[in-house]
Amino acid sequence: MHFQWYPGHMSKAKRMMQEDMKLIDVVIELVDARIPLSSKNPDINQMAGSKSRVILLNKSDLADDNQNLKWKEYFEKQGYIAVLVNSKKGDGVRKVNDAVVEACKAKIERDRKKGILNRPLRAMVVGIPNVGKSTFINSISGKAAAKTGNKPGVTKGKQWIKLNKSIELLDTPGILWPKFEDQKVGLHLALIGSIKEEILNSYDLGIALIGFLTKNYKGALEQRYGIIETESVDENLSAIAKKRGCLLKGGELDLERAASFLVDDLRNAKLGKITLQFPAESTADTNIQEEK
Ligand code: GDP
């Protein structure tokens, strides 16, 4: 699924989210576990103000288990309640209810002191397109409740999904746009297939991916394609093209097609569980505000 950049859409989505923000106690933010910071828009910090925060590392089934734990720790250090989730299968989804209550502990206590008991916590899901917001909402609500597609403005009246006696979830997610601060963000989003491929052609994507894999996931290419990995990115791509029989009419290797295969294999997790961005290399961008 692809999306386009419409400034009109973007500002409308932002306005709507700011309106919705007034109705809720807690923001459930989805990021892609394979590229947690590249799939995150730090503007949410300012939009959410002092609301309670939960961060879900979604699609954790596609990411490296080791890095998943490191990322969870990374976000916890920044003051989030963080949960590893696979919305498609439902893994981790039930933990989110407890996470929401935990994130709202201070608010529940404040309410209690004011004599307000058992007022449901109101939550909304936010995240960039394709991160899995609808899938998550469907999964946690246990029915096909969430609307699919990214059409801010479809729902006029606010619909709340009652998750249990203590949590209500807004049925429409808030859409954040990724922040293209540097080229890496664009590369990451293109590799996982969440932005239009034309931004980077498959050859360039493939070359970048081979460079990353041979450095960080040695053996992944050997295992998938039966090639001998070398230091040279070009040699590796040629070897993949040969193994896959990617040939042009004159018999020359079709490197573009081989690169395309490779990127598809990454997206379909055929190269194994791969995380493309590591917390150790990431600067702390997003210290969220403490609840006052
Ligand atoms: P939205 O645009 O944020 O609402 O994203 P969607 O819910 O439409 O999901 C985008 C794609 O990601 C769909 O093809 C989903 O099936 C897939 N998806 C969502 N969550 C997960 C997950 O946890 N694991 C995997 N493997 N795929 C997921």
PDB file of C-alpha atoms and ligand atoms in Angstrom:
ATOM      1  CA  MET A   1       0.000   0.000   0.000  1.00  0.00           C
ATOM      2  CA  HIS A   2       1.364   3.391  -0.925  1.00  0.00           C
ATOM      3  CA  PHE A   3       0.483   6.861   0.102  1.00  0.00           C
ATOM      4  CA  GLN A   4       1.141  10.294  -1.247  1.00  0.00           C
ATOM      5  CA  TRP A   5       2.092  13.550   0.312  1.00  0.00           C
ATOM      6  CA  TYR A   6      -0.757  15.985   0.335  1.00  0.00           C
ATOM      7  CA  PRO A   7       0.003  19.032   2.426  1.00  0.00           C
ATOM      8  CA  GLY A   8      -3.748  19.681   2.696  1.00  0.00           C
ATOM      9  CA  HIS A   9      -4.310  16.222   4.072  1.00  0.00           C
ATOM     10  CA  MET A  10      -1.443  16.578   6.447  1.00  0.00           C
ATOM     11  CA  SER A  11      -2.581  19.778   8.053  1.00  0.00           C
ATOM     12  CA  LYS A  12      -6.152  18.502   8.280  1.00  0.00           C
ATOM     13  CA  ALA A  13      -5.001  15.287   9.922  1.00  0.00           C
ATOM     14  CA  LYS A  14      -2.935  17.306  12.362  1.00  0.00           C
ATOM     15  CA  ARG A  15      -5.838  19.593  13.214  1.00  0.00           C
ATOM     16  CA  MET A  16      -8.131  16.637  13.755  1.00  0.00           C
ATOM     17  CA  MET A  17      -5.619  14.953  15.961  1.00  0.00           C
ATOM     18  CA  GLN A  18      -5.246  18.089  18.049  1.00  0.00           C
ATOM     19  CA  GLU A  19      -9.034  18.149  18.519  1.00  0.00           C
ATOM     20  CA  ASP A  20      -9.110  14.463  19.441  1.00  0.00           C
ATOM     21  CA  MET A  21      -6.238  14.996  21.839  1.00  0.00           C
ATOM     22  CA  LYS A  22      -8.551  17.092  24.017  1.00  0.00           C
ATOM     23  CA  LEU A  23     -10.856  14.100  24.491  1.00  0.00           C
ATOM     24  CA  ILE A  24      -8.325  11.582  25.688  1.00  0.00           C
ATOM     25  CA  ASP A  25      -6.125  10.688  28.637  1.00  0.00           C
ATOM     26  CA  VAL A  26      -3.521   8.534  26.965  1.00  0.00           C
ATOM     27  CA  VAL A  27      -1.792   8.333  23.583  1.00  0.00           C
ATOM     28  CA  ILE A  28      -0.976   4.880  22.213  1.00  0.00           C
ATOM     29  CA  GLU A  29       1.738   5.478  19.652  1.00  0.00           C
ATOM     30  CA  LEU A  30       2.670   2.788  17.144  1.00  0.00           C
ATOM     31  CA  VAL A  31       6.118   2.624  15.632  1.00  0.00           C
ATOM     32  CA  ASP A  32       7.586  -0.036  13.347  1.00  0.00           C
ATOM     33  CA  ALA A  33       9.889  -2.252  15.407  1.00  0.00           C
ATOM     34  CA  ARG A  34      12.301  -2.539  12.452  1.00  0.00           C
ATOM     35  CA  ILE A  35      12.863   1.220  12.303  1.00  0.00           C
ATOM     36  CA  PRO A  36      11.509   2.657  15.561  1.00  0.00           C
ATOM     37  CA  LEU A  37      12.833   6.190  15.228  1.00  0.00           C
ATOM     38  CA  SER A  38      12.525   6.539  11.466  1.00  0.00           C
ATOM     39  CA  SER A  39       8.850   5.571  11.777  1.00  0.00           C
ATOM     40  CA  LYS A  40       8.236   8.057  14.568  1.00  0.00           C
ATOM     41  CA  ASN A  41       7.367  11.712  14.269  1.00  0.00           C
ATOM     42  CA  PRO A  42       8.688  13.611  17.281  1.00  0.00           C
ATOM     43  CA  ASP A  43       6.016  16.310  16.774  1.00  0.00           C
ATOM     44  CA  ILE A  44       3.725  14.011  18.717  1.00  0.00           C
ATOM     45  CA  ASN A  45       5.540  15.056  21.895  1.00  0.00           C
ATOM     46  CA  GLN A  46       4.389  18.606  21.518  1.00  0.00           C
ATOM     47  CA  MET A  47       0.901  17.556  20.383  1.00  0.00           C
ATOM     48  CA  ALA A  48       0.435  15.157  23.265  1.00  0.00           C
ATOM     49  CA  GLY A  49       1.649  17.680  25.827  1.00  0.00           C
ATOM     50  CA  SER A  50       1.390  16.062  29.215  1.00  0.00           C
ATOM     51  CA  LYS A  51      -0.943  13.198  28.210  1.00  0.00           C
ATOM     52  CA  SER A  52       0.101   9.758  29.372  1.00  0.00           C
ATOM     53  CA  ARG A  53       2.032   7.807  26.761  1.00  0.00           C
ATOM     54  CA  VAL A  54       2.339   4.203  25.654  1.00  0.00           C
ATOM     55  CA  ILE A  55       4.563   3.191  22.767  1.00  0.00           C
ATOM     56  CA  LEU A  56       3.967   0.004  20.815  1.00  0.00           C
ATOM     57  CA  LEU A  57       6.802  -1.545  18.843  1.00  0.00           C
ATOM     58  CA  ASN A  58       4.523  -3.064  16.224  1.00  0.00           C
ATOM     59  CA  LYS A  59       5.480  -5.673  13.608  1.00  0.00           C
ATOM     60  CA  SER A  60       7.911  -6.994  16.196  1.00  0.00           C
ATOM     61  CA  ASP A  61       7.464 -10.388  14.513  1.00  0.00           C
ATOM     62  CA  LEU A  62       9.477  -9.054  11.562  1.00  0.00           C
ATOM     63  CA  ALA A  63      12.238  -7.517  13.668  1.00  0.00           C
ATOM     64  CA  ASP A  64      15.289  -8.956  15.404  1.00  0.00           C
ATOM     65  CA  ASP A  65      14.324 -10.296  18.877  1.00  0.00           C
ATOM     66  CA  ASN A  66      17.536  -9.029  20.407  1.00  0.00           C
ATOM     67  CA  GLN A  67      17.066  -5.504  19.087  1.00  0.00           C
ATOM     68  CA  ASN A  68      13.387  -5.586  20.074  1.00  0.00           C
ATOM     69  CA  LEU A  69      14.410  -5.894  23.710  1.00  0.00           C
ATOM     70  CA  LYS A  70      16.999  -3.143  23.333  1.00  0.00           C
ATOM     71  CA  TRP A  71      14.446  -0.803  21.819  1.00  0.00           C
ATOM     72  CA  LYS A  72      11.941  -1.565  24.542  1.00  0.00           C
ATOM     73  CA  GLU A  73      14.591  -0.631  27.081  1.00  0.00           C
ATOM     74  CA  TYR A  74      15.512   2.487  25.093  1.00  0.00           C
ATOM     75  CA  PHE A  75      11.956   3.811  25.191  1.00  0.00           C
ATOM     76  CA  GLU A  76      11.463   2.851  28.815  1.00  0.00           C
ATOM     77  CA  LYS A  77      14.534   4.888  29.706  1.00  0.00           C
ATOM     78  CA  GLN A  78      12.826   7.832  28.063  1.00  0.00           C
ATOM     79  CA  GLY A  79       9.797   7.476  30.297  1.00  0.00           C
ATOM     80  CA  TYR A  80       7.441   5.542  28.037  1.00  0.00           C
ATOM     81  CA  ILE A  81       5.607   2.368  28.852  1.00  0.00           C
ATOM     82  CA  ALA A  82       6.745   0.246  25.882  1.00  0.00           C
ATOM     83  CA  VAL A  83       5.185  -2.979  24.586  1.00  0.00           C
ATOM     84  CA  LEU A  84       6.325  -5.345  21.821  1.00  0.00           C
ATOM     85  CA  VAL A  85       3.367  -6.167  19.625  1.00  0.00           C
ATOM     86  CA  ASN A  86       2.437  -8.231  16.595  1.00  0.00           C
ATOM     87  CA  SER A  87      -0.959  -6.794  15.737  1.00  0.00           C
ATOM     88  CA  LYS A  88      -1.467  -9.198  12.864  1.00  0.00           C
ATOM     89  CA  LYS A  89      -1.294 -12.283  15.066  1.00  0.00           C
ATOM     90  CA  GLY A  90      -2.358 -10.568  18.256  1.00  0.00           C
ATOM     91  CA  ASP A  91       0.843 -11.264  20.194  1.00  0.00           C
ATOM     92  CA  GLY A  92       1.388  -8.733  22.948  1.00  0.00           C
ATOM     93  CA  VAL A  93      -1.886  -6.961  22.206  1.00  0.00           C
ATOM     94  CA  ARG A  94      -3.523  -7.988  25.475  1.00  0.00           C
ATOM     95  CA  LYS A  95      -0.636  -6.498  27.429  1.00  0.00           C
ATOM     96  CA  VAL A  96      -1.607  -3.094  26.101  1.00  0.00           C
ATOM     97  CA  ASN A  97      -4.596  -2.817  28.455  1.00  0.00           C
ATOM     98  CA  ASP A  98      -2.317  -3.133  31.474  1.00  0.00           C
ATOM     99  CA  ALA A  99       0.187  -0.756  29.900  1.00  0.00           C
ATOM    100  CA  VAL A 100      -2.525   1.889  29.491  1.00  0.00           C
ATOM    101  CA  VAL A 101      -3.552   1.588  33.136  1.00  0.00           C
ATOM    102  CA  GLU A 102       0.094   1.714  34.198  1.00  0.00           C
ATOM    103  CA  ALA A 103       0.731   4.824  32.098  1.00  0.00           C
ATOM    104  CA  CYS A 104      -2.289   6.522  33.657  1.00  0.00           C
ATOM    105  CA  LYS A 105      -1.423   5.655  37.259  1.00  0.00           C
ATOM    106  CA  ALA A 106      -0.872   9.283  38.248  1.00  0.00           C
ATOM    107  CA  LYS A 107      -4.158  10.358  36.696  1.00  0.00           C
ATOM    108  CA  ILE A 108      -6.098   7.552  38.347  1.00  0.00           C
ATOM    109  CA  GLU A 109      -4.605   8.613  41.681  1.00  0.00           C
ATOM    110  CA  ARG A 110      -5.524  12.269  41.052  1.00  0.00           C
ATOM    111  CA  ASP A 111      -9.089  11.237  40.187  1.00  0.00           C
ATOM    112  CA  ARG A 112      -9.272   9.097  43.313  1.00  0.00           C
ATOM    113  CA  LYS A 113      -8.240  12.027  45.494  1.00  0.00           C
ATOM    114  CA  LYS A 114     -10.994  14.096  43.909  1.00  0.00           C
ATOM    115  CA  GLY A 115     -13.458  11.345  44.714  1.00  0.00           C
ATOM    116  CA  ILE A 116     -13.796  10.270  41.066  1.00  0.00           C
ATOM    117  CA  LEU A 117     -13.773   6.491  40.928  1.00  0.00           C
ATOM    118  CA  ASN A 118     -13.833   4.122  37.966  1.00  0.00           C
ATOM    119  CA  ARG A 119     -13.986   6.784  35.274  1.00  0.00           C
ATOM    120  CA  PRO A 120     -12.923   4.989  32.079  1.00  0.00           C
ATOM    121  CA  LEU A 121      -9.563   5.970  30.642  1.00  0.00           C
ATOM    122  CA  ARG A 122      -9.867   7.313  27.137  1.00  0.00           C
ATOM    123  CA  ALA A 123      -7.184   6.431  24.631  1.00  0.00           C
ATOM    124  CA  MET A 124      -6.305   7.099  21.014  1.00  0.00           C
ATOM    125  CA  VAL A 125      -3.957   5.327  18.618  1.00  0.00           C
ATOM    126  CA  VAL A 126      -1.518   7.381  16.545  1.00  0.00           C
ATOM    127  CA  GLY A 127       1.204   6.565  14.043  1.00  0.00           C
ATOM    128  CA  ILE A 128       2.459   7.014  10.493  1.00  0.00           C
ATOM    129  CA  PRO A 129       0.619   5.391   7.559  1.00  0.00           C
ATOM    130  CA  ASN A 130       1.091   1.624   7.252  1.00  0.00           C
ATOM    131  CA  VAL A 131       2.510   1.156  10.715  1.00  0.00           C
ATOM    132  CA  GLY A 132      -0.481  -1.049  11.591  1.00  0.00           C
ATOM    133  CA  LYS A 133      -2.917   1.277  13.366  1.00  0.00           C
ATOM    134  CA  SER A 134      -6.100  -0.269  11.911  1.00  0.00           C
ATOM    135  CA  THR A 135      -4.792  -3.780  12.378  1.00  0.00           C
ATOM    136  CA  PHE A 136      -3.989  -2.997  15.997  1.00  0.00           C
ATOM    137  CA  ILE A 137      -7.373  -1.396  16.694  1.00  0.00           C
ATOM    138  CA  ASN A 138      -9.134  -4.403  15.147  1.00  0.00           C
ATOM    139  CA  SER A 139      -7.014  -6.778  17.137  1.00  0.00           C
ATOM    140  CA  ILE A 140      -7.454  -5.129  20.515  1.00  0.00           C
ATOM    141  CA  SER A 141     -11.157  -4.538  20.037  1.00  0.00           C
ATOM    142  CA  GLY A 142     -11.721  -8.095  18.889  1.00  0.00           C
ATOM    143  CA  LYS A 143     -13.901  -7.196  15.932  1.00  0.00           C
ATOM    144  CA  ALA A 144     -13.648  -5.407  12.589  1.00  0.00           C
ATOM    145  CA  ALA A 145     -14.204  -2.060  14.244  1.00  0.00           C
ATOM    146  CA  ALA A 146     -11.460   0.077  12.791  1.00  0.00           C
ATOM    147  CA  LYS A 147     -11.872   1.682   9.440  1.00  0.00           C
ATOM    148  CA  THR A 148      -9.131   0.796   6.986  1.00  0.00           C
ATOM    149  CA  GLY A 149      -7.354   3.345   4.850  1.00  0.00           C
ATOM    150  CA  ASN A 150      -6.010   6.734   5.716  1.00  0.00           C
ATOM    151  CA  LYS A 151      -8.888   9.063   5.286  1.00  0.00           C
ATOM    152  CA  PRO A 152      -8.916  11.684   7.955  1.00  0.00           C
ATOM    153  CA  GLY A 153     -12.354  13.150   8.224  1.00  0.00           C
ATOM    154  CA  VAL A 154     -14.413  10.057   7.409  1.00  0.00           C
ATOM    155  CA  THR A 155     -15.916   9.760  10.835  1.00  0.00           C
ATOM    156  CA  LYS A 156     -17.934  12.748  11.887  1.00  0.00           C
ATOM    157  CA  GLY A 157     -19.170  11.758  15.333  1.00  0.00           C
ATOM    158  CA  LYS A 158     -16.628  10.304  17.694  1.00  0.00           C
ATOM    159  CA  GLN A 159     -16.994   6.582  18.133  1.00  0.00           C
ATOM    160  CA  TRP A 160     -15.539   4.934  21.188  1.00  0.00           C
ATOM    161  CA  ILE A 161     -14.709   1.271  21.412  1.00  0.00           C
ATOM    162  CA  LYS A 162     -15.117  -0.091  24.908  1.00  0.00           C
ATOM    163  CA  LEU A 163     -12.132  -2.366  25.500  1.00  0.00           C
ATOM    164  CA  ASN A 164     -13.066  -3.278  29.052  1.00  0.00           C
ATOM    165  CA  LYS A 165     -14.631  -1.556  32.022  1.00  0.00           C
ATOM    166  CA  SER A 166     -11.687   0.762  32.476  1.00  0.00           C
ATOM    167  CA  ILE A 167     -10.613   1.698  28.908  1.00  0.00           C
ATOM    168  CA  GLU A 168     -12.332   3.283  25.931  1.00  0.00           C
ATOM    169  CA  LEU A 169     -10.538   3.672  22.624  1.00  0.00           C
ATOM    170  CA  LEU A 170     -11.278   6.220  19.906  1.00  0.00           C
ATOM    171  CA  ASP A 171     -12.152   4.200  16.795  1.00  0.00           C
ATOM    172  CA  THR A 172     -10.250   6.426  14.361  1.00  0.00           C
ATOM    173  CA  PRO A 173      -6.484   6.616  14.693  1.00  0.00           C
ATOM    174  CA  GLY A 174      -4.489   9.815  14.448  1.00  0.00           C
ATOM    175  CA  ILE A 175      -2.204   9.948  11.440  1.00  0.00           C
ATOM    176  CA  LEU A 176       1.304  11.252  11.832  1.00  0.00           C
ATOM    177  CA  TRP A 177       3.586  11.855   8.903  1.00  0.00           C
ATOM    178  CA  PRO A 178       7.142  10.614   9.083  1.00  0.00           C
ATOM    179  CA  LYS A 179       9.737  13.262   9.570  1.00  0.00           C
ATOM    180  CA  PHE A 180      12.331  13.260   6.813  1.00  0.00           C
ATOM    181  CA  GLU A 181      15.084  14.716   8.878  1.00  0.00           C
ATOM    182  CA  ASP A 182      17.786  12.905   7.033  1.00  0.00           C
ATOM    183  CA  GLN A 183      18.179  10.570   4.096  1.00  0.00           C
ATOM    184  CA  LYS A 184      18.281   7.578   6.364  1.00  0.00           C
ATOM    185  CA  VAL A 185      14.631   8.028   7.303  1.00  0.00           C
ATOM    186  CA  GLY A 186      13.619   7.953   3.617  1.00  0.00           C
ATOM    187  CA  LEU A 187      15.804   4.914   3.015  1.00  0.00           C
ATOM    188  CA  HIS A 188      14.346   3.059   5.988  1.00  0.00           C
ATOM    189  CA  LEU A 189      10.755   3.832   5.021  1.00  0.00           C
ATOM    190  CA  ALA A 190      11.393   2.806   1.412  1.00  0.00           C
ATOM    191  CA  LEU A 191      13.045  -0.451   2.495  1.00  0.00           C
ATOM    192  CA  ILE A 192      10.075  -1.539   4.588  1.00  0.00           C
ATOM    193  CA  GLY A 193       7.789  -0.473   1.735  1.00  0.00           C
ATOM    194  CA  SER A 194       5.925   2.339   3.376  1.00  0.00           C
ATOM    195  CA  ILE A 195       6.747   5.082   0.898  1.00  0.00           C
ATOM    196  CA  LYS A 196       6.635   5.220  -2.862  1.00  0.00           C
ATOM    197  CA  GLU A 197       9.468   3.332  -4.408  1.00  0.00           C
ATOM    198  CA  GLU A 198      10.155   6.033  -6.979  1.00  0.00           C
ATOM    199  CA  ILE A 199      11.825   8.064  -4.264  1.00  0.00           C
ATOM    200  CA  LEU A 200      14.621   5.540  -4.381  1.00  0.00           C
ATOM    201  CA  ASN A 201      14.921   2.983  -7.154  1.00  0.00           C
ATOM    202  CA  SER A 202      15.182  -0.681  -6.279  1.00  0.00           C
ATOM    203  CA  TYR A 203      18.817  -0.858  -7.353  1.00  0.00           C
ATOM    204  CA  ASP A 204      19.821   1.823  -4.854  1.00  0.00           C
ATOM    205  CA  LEU A 205      17.662   0.231  -2.168  1.00  0.00           C
ATOM    206  CA  GLY A 206      19.204  -3.173  -2.841  1.00  0.00           C
ATOM    207  CA  ILE A 207      22.753  -1.818  -2.742  1.00  0.00           C
ATOM    208  CA  ALA A 208      22.094  -0.030   0.556  1.00  0.00           C
ATOM    209  CA  LEU A 209      20.485  -3.158   1.979  1.00  0.00           C
ATOM    210  CA  ILE A 210      23.370  -5.425   0.991  1.00  0.00           C
ATOM    211  CA  GLY A 211      25.809  -3.015   2.636  1.00  0.00           C
ATOM    212  CA  PHE A 212      23.778  -3.054   5.827  1.00  0.00           C
ATOM    213  CA  LEU A 213      23.233  -6.815   5.899  1.00  0.00           C
ATOM    214  CA  THR A 214      26.822  -7.841   5.239  1.00  0.00           C
ATOM    215  CA  LYS A 215      27.867  -5.583   8.090  1.00  0.00           C
ATOM    216  CA  ASN A 216      25.137  -6.322  10.628  1.00  0.00           C
ATOM    217  CA  TYR A 217      23.563  -9.641   9.629  1.00  0.00           C
ATOM    218  CA  LYS A 218      26.480 -11.628   8.272  1.00  0.00           C
ATOM    219  CA  GLY A 219      25.372 -14.847   6.678  1.00  0.00           C
ATOM    220  CA  ALA A 220      21.788 -13.757   5.971  1.00  0.00           C
ATOM    221  CA  LEU A 221      22.466 -13.498   2.222  1.00  0.00           C
ATOM    222  CA  GLU A 222      24.390 -16.749   2.162  1.00  0.00           C
ATOM    223  CA  GLN A 223      21.554 -18.521   3.851  1.00  0.00           C
ATOM    224  CA  ARG A 224      18.847 -17.128   1.610  1.00  0.00           C
ATOM    225  CA  TYR A 225      20.599 -17.237  -1.759  1.00  0.00           C
ATOM    226  CA  GLY A 226      23.434 -19.697  -1.291  1.00  0.00           C
ATOM    227  CA  ILE A 227      26.039 -17.143  -2.349  1.00  0.00           C
ATOM    228  CA  ILE A 228      29.441 -16.569  -0.794  1.00  0.00           C
ATOM    229  CA  GLU A 229      29.308 -13.118   0.778  1.00  0.00           C
ATOM    230  CA  THR A 230      32.244 -10.883  -0.067  1.00  0.00           C
ATOM    231  CA  GLU A 231      33.310  -7.397   0.991  1.00  0.00           C
ATOM    232  CA  SER A 232      32.052  -6.004  -2.286  1.00  0.00           C
ATOM    233  CA  VAL A 233      28.408  -4.963  -2.407  1.00  0.00           C
ATOM    234  CA  ASP A 234      28.389  -5.183  -6.221  1.00  0.00           C
ATOM    235  CA  GLU A 235      29.814  -8.686  -6.218  1.00  0.00           C
ATOM    236  CA  ASN A 236      27.159  -9.796  -3.775  1.00  0.00           C
ATOM    237  CA  LEU A 237      24.385  -8.348  -5.885  1.00  0.00           C
ATOM    238  CA  SER A 238      25.803  -9.995  -9.017  1.00  0.00           C
ATOM    239  CA  ALA A 239      25.989 -13.303  -7.165  1.00  0.00           C
ATOM    240  CA  ILE A 240      22.343 -12.992  -6.136  1.00  0.00           C
ATOM    241  CA  ALA A 241      21.384 -12.156  -9.740  1.00  0.00           C
ATOM    242  CA  LYS A 242      23.207 -15.276 -10.969  1.00  0.00           C
ATOM    243  CA  LYS A 243      21.644 -17.555  -8.375  1.00  0.00           C
ATOM    244  CA  ARG A 244      18.210 -16.170  -9.112  1.00  0.00           C
ATOM    245  CA  GLY A 245      18.682 -16.317 -12.889  1.00  0.00           C
ATOM    246  CA  CYS A 246      18.079 -12.593 -13.292  1.00  0.00           C
ATOM    247  CA  LEU A 247      19.245 -12.089 -16.874  1.00  0.00           C
ATOM    248  CA  LEU A 248      18.623  -9.425 -19.468  1.00  0.00           C
ATOM    249  CA  LYS A 249      17.944 -10.357 -23.091  1.00  0.00           C
ATOM    250  CA  GLY A 250      21.601 -10.252 -24.130  1.00  0.00           C
ATOM    251  CA  GLY A 251      22.535 -12.533 -21.236  1.00  0.00           C
ATOM    252  CA  GLU A 252      23.781  -9.737 -19.017  1.00  0.00           C
ATOM    253  CA  LEU A 253      22.842  -9.806 -15.351  1.00  0.00           C
ATOM    254  CA  ASP A 254      19.655  -7.951 -14.459  1.00  0.00           C
ATOM    255  CA  LEU A 255      20.877  -6.295 -11.272  1.00  0.00           C
ATOM    256  CA  GLU A 256      17.785  -4.159 -10.926  1.00  0.00           C
ATOM    257  CA  ARG A 257      15.574  -7.254 -10.798  1.00  0.00           C
ATOM    258  CA  ALA A 258      17.900  -8.992  -8.355  1.00  0.00           C
ATOM    259  CA  ALA A 259      17.801  -5.928  -6.095  1.00  0.00           C
ATOM    260  CA  SER A 260      14.038  -5.957  -6.331  1.00  0.00           C
ATOM    261  CA  PHE A 261      13.917  -9.622  -5.261  1.00  0.00           C
ATOM    262  CA  LEU A 262      16.160  -8.835  -2.347  1.00  0.00           C
ATOM    263  CA  VAL A 263      14.053  -5.930  -1.105  1.00  0.00           C
ATOM    264  CA  ASP A 264      10.874  -8.003  -1.463  1.00  0.00           C
ATOM    265  CA  ASP A 265      12.516 -10.759   0.545  1.00  0.00           C
ATOM    266  CA  LEU A 266      13.317  -8.269   3.290  1.00  0.00           C
ATOM    267  CA  ARG A 267       9.725  -7.020   3.387  1.00  0.00           C
ATOM    268  CA  ASN A 268       8.376 -10.549   3.539  1.00  0.00           C
ATOM    269  CA  ALA A 269      10.837 -11.482   6.293  1.00  0.00           C
ATOM    270  CA  LYS A 270      12.439 -14.113   4.045  1.00  0.00           C
ATOM    271  CA  LEU A 271      15.891 -12.909   5.094  1.00  0.00           C
ATOM    272  CA  GLY A 272      15.077 -13.613   8.717  1.00  0.00           C
ATOM    273  CA  LYS A 273      14.121 -11.153  11.407  1.00  0.00           C
ATOM    274  CA  ILE A 274      15.934  -7.971  10.543  1.00  0.00           C
ATOM    275  CA  THR A 275      16.021  -4.656  12.388  1.00  0.00           C
ATOM    276  CA  LEU A 276      17.310  -1.805  10.242  1.00  0.00           C
ATOM    277  CA  GLN A 277      17.942   0.780  12.939  1.00  0.00           C
ATOM    278  CA  PHE A 278      19.731   0.167  16.221  1.00  0.00           C
ATOM    279  CA  PRO A 279      19.205   2.112  19.437  1.00  0.00           C
ATOM    280  CA  ALA A 280      22.935   2.365  20.065  1.00  0.00           C
ATOM    281  CA  GLU A 281      23.344   4.516  16.955  1.00  0.00           C
ATOM    282  CA  SER A 282      20.325   6.664  17.585  1.00  0.00           C
ATOM    283  CA  THR A 283      20.413   9.972  19.295  1.00  0.00           C
ATOM    284  CA  ALA A 284      17.806  10.566  21.947  1.00  0.00           C
ATOM    285  CA  ASP A 285      15.276  12.569  19.995  1.00  0.00           C
ATOM    286  CA  THR A 286      12.219  12.239  21.974  1.00  0.00           C
ATOM    287  CA  ASN A 287      12.410  12.698  25.677  1.00  0.00           C
ATOM    288  CA  ILE A 288       8.748  12.753  26.423  1.00  0.00           C
ATOM    289  CA  GLN A 289       7.355  15.035  29.009  1.00  0.00           C
ATOM    290  CA  GLU A 290       6.807  13.689  32.453  1.00  0.00           C
ATOM    291  CA  GLU A 291       3.247  13.743  33.598  1.00  0.00           C
ATOM    292  CA  LYS A 292       2.715  16.673  35.894  1.00  0.00           C
TER     293      LYS A 292
HETATM  294  P1  GDP B   1      -2.329   1.709   9.138  1.00  0.00           P
HETATM  295  O1  GDP B   1      -2.179   2.461   7.859  1.00  0.00           O
HETATM  296  O2  GDP B   1      -1.394   2.234  10.186  1.00  0.00           O
HETATM  297  O3  GDP B   1      -3.740   1.614   9.646  1.00  0.00           O
HETATM  298  O4  GDP B   1      -1.795   0.218   8.847  1.00  0.00           O
HETATM  299  P2  GDP B   1      -2.635  -1.122   8.581  1.00  0.00           P
HETATM  300  O5  GDP B   1      -3.320  -1.569   9.838  1.00  0.00           O
HETATM  301  O6  GDP B   1      -3.465  -0.952   7.356  1.00  0.00           O
HETATM  302  O7  GDP B   1      -1.443  -2.164   8.312  1.00  0.00           O
HETATM  303  C1  GDP B   1      -0.547  -2.037   7.218  1.00  0.00           C
HETATM  304  C2  GDP B   1      -0.016  -3.403   6.830  1.00  0.00           C
HETATM  305  O8  GDP B   1       0.805  -3.935   7.867  1.00  0.00           O
HETATM  306  C3  GDP B   1      -1.118  -4.433   6.611  1.00  0.00           C
HETATM  307  O9  GDP B   1      -0.744  -5.224   5.497  1.00  0.00           O
HETATM  308  C4  GDP B   1      -1.098  -5.269   7.891  1.00  0.00           C
HETATM  309  O10 GDP B   1      -1.537  -6.599   7.684  1.00  0.00           O
HETATM  310  C5  GDP B   1       0.363  -5.241   8.253  1.00  0.00           C
HETATM  311  N1  GDP B   1       0.593  -5.371   9.708  1.00  0.00           N
HETATM  312  C6  GDP B   1       0.036  -4.629  10.702  1.00  0.00           C
HETATM  313  N2  GDP B   1       0.513  -4.988  11.909  1.00  0.00           N
HETATM  314  C7  GDP B   1       1.394  -6.002  11.692  1.00  0.00           C
HETATM  315  C8  GDP B   1       2.255  -6.791  12.555  1.00  0.00           C
HETATM  316  O11 GDP B   1       2.321  -6.618  13.769  1.00  0.00           O
HETATM  317  N3  GDP B   1       3.038  -7.717  11.925  1.00  0.00           N
HETATM  318  C9  GDP B   1       3.025  -7.911  10.585  1.00  0.00           C
HETATM  319  N4  GDP B   1       3.827  -8.858  10.075  1.00  0.00           N
HETATM  320  N5  GDP B   1       2.246  -7.186   9.753  1.00  0.00           N
HETATM  321  C10 GDP B   1       1.449  -6.249  10.291  1.00  0.00           C
END
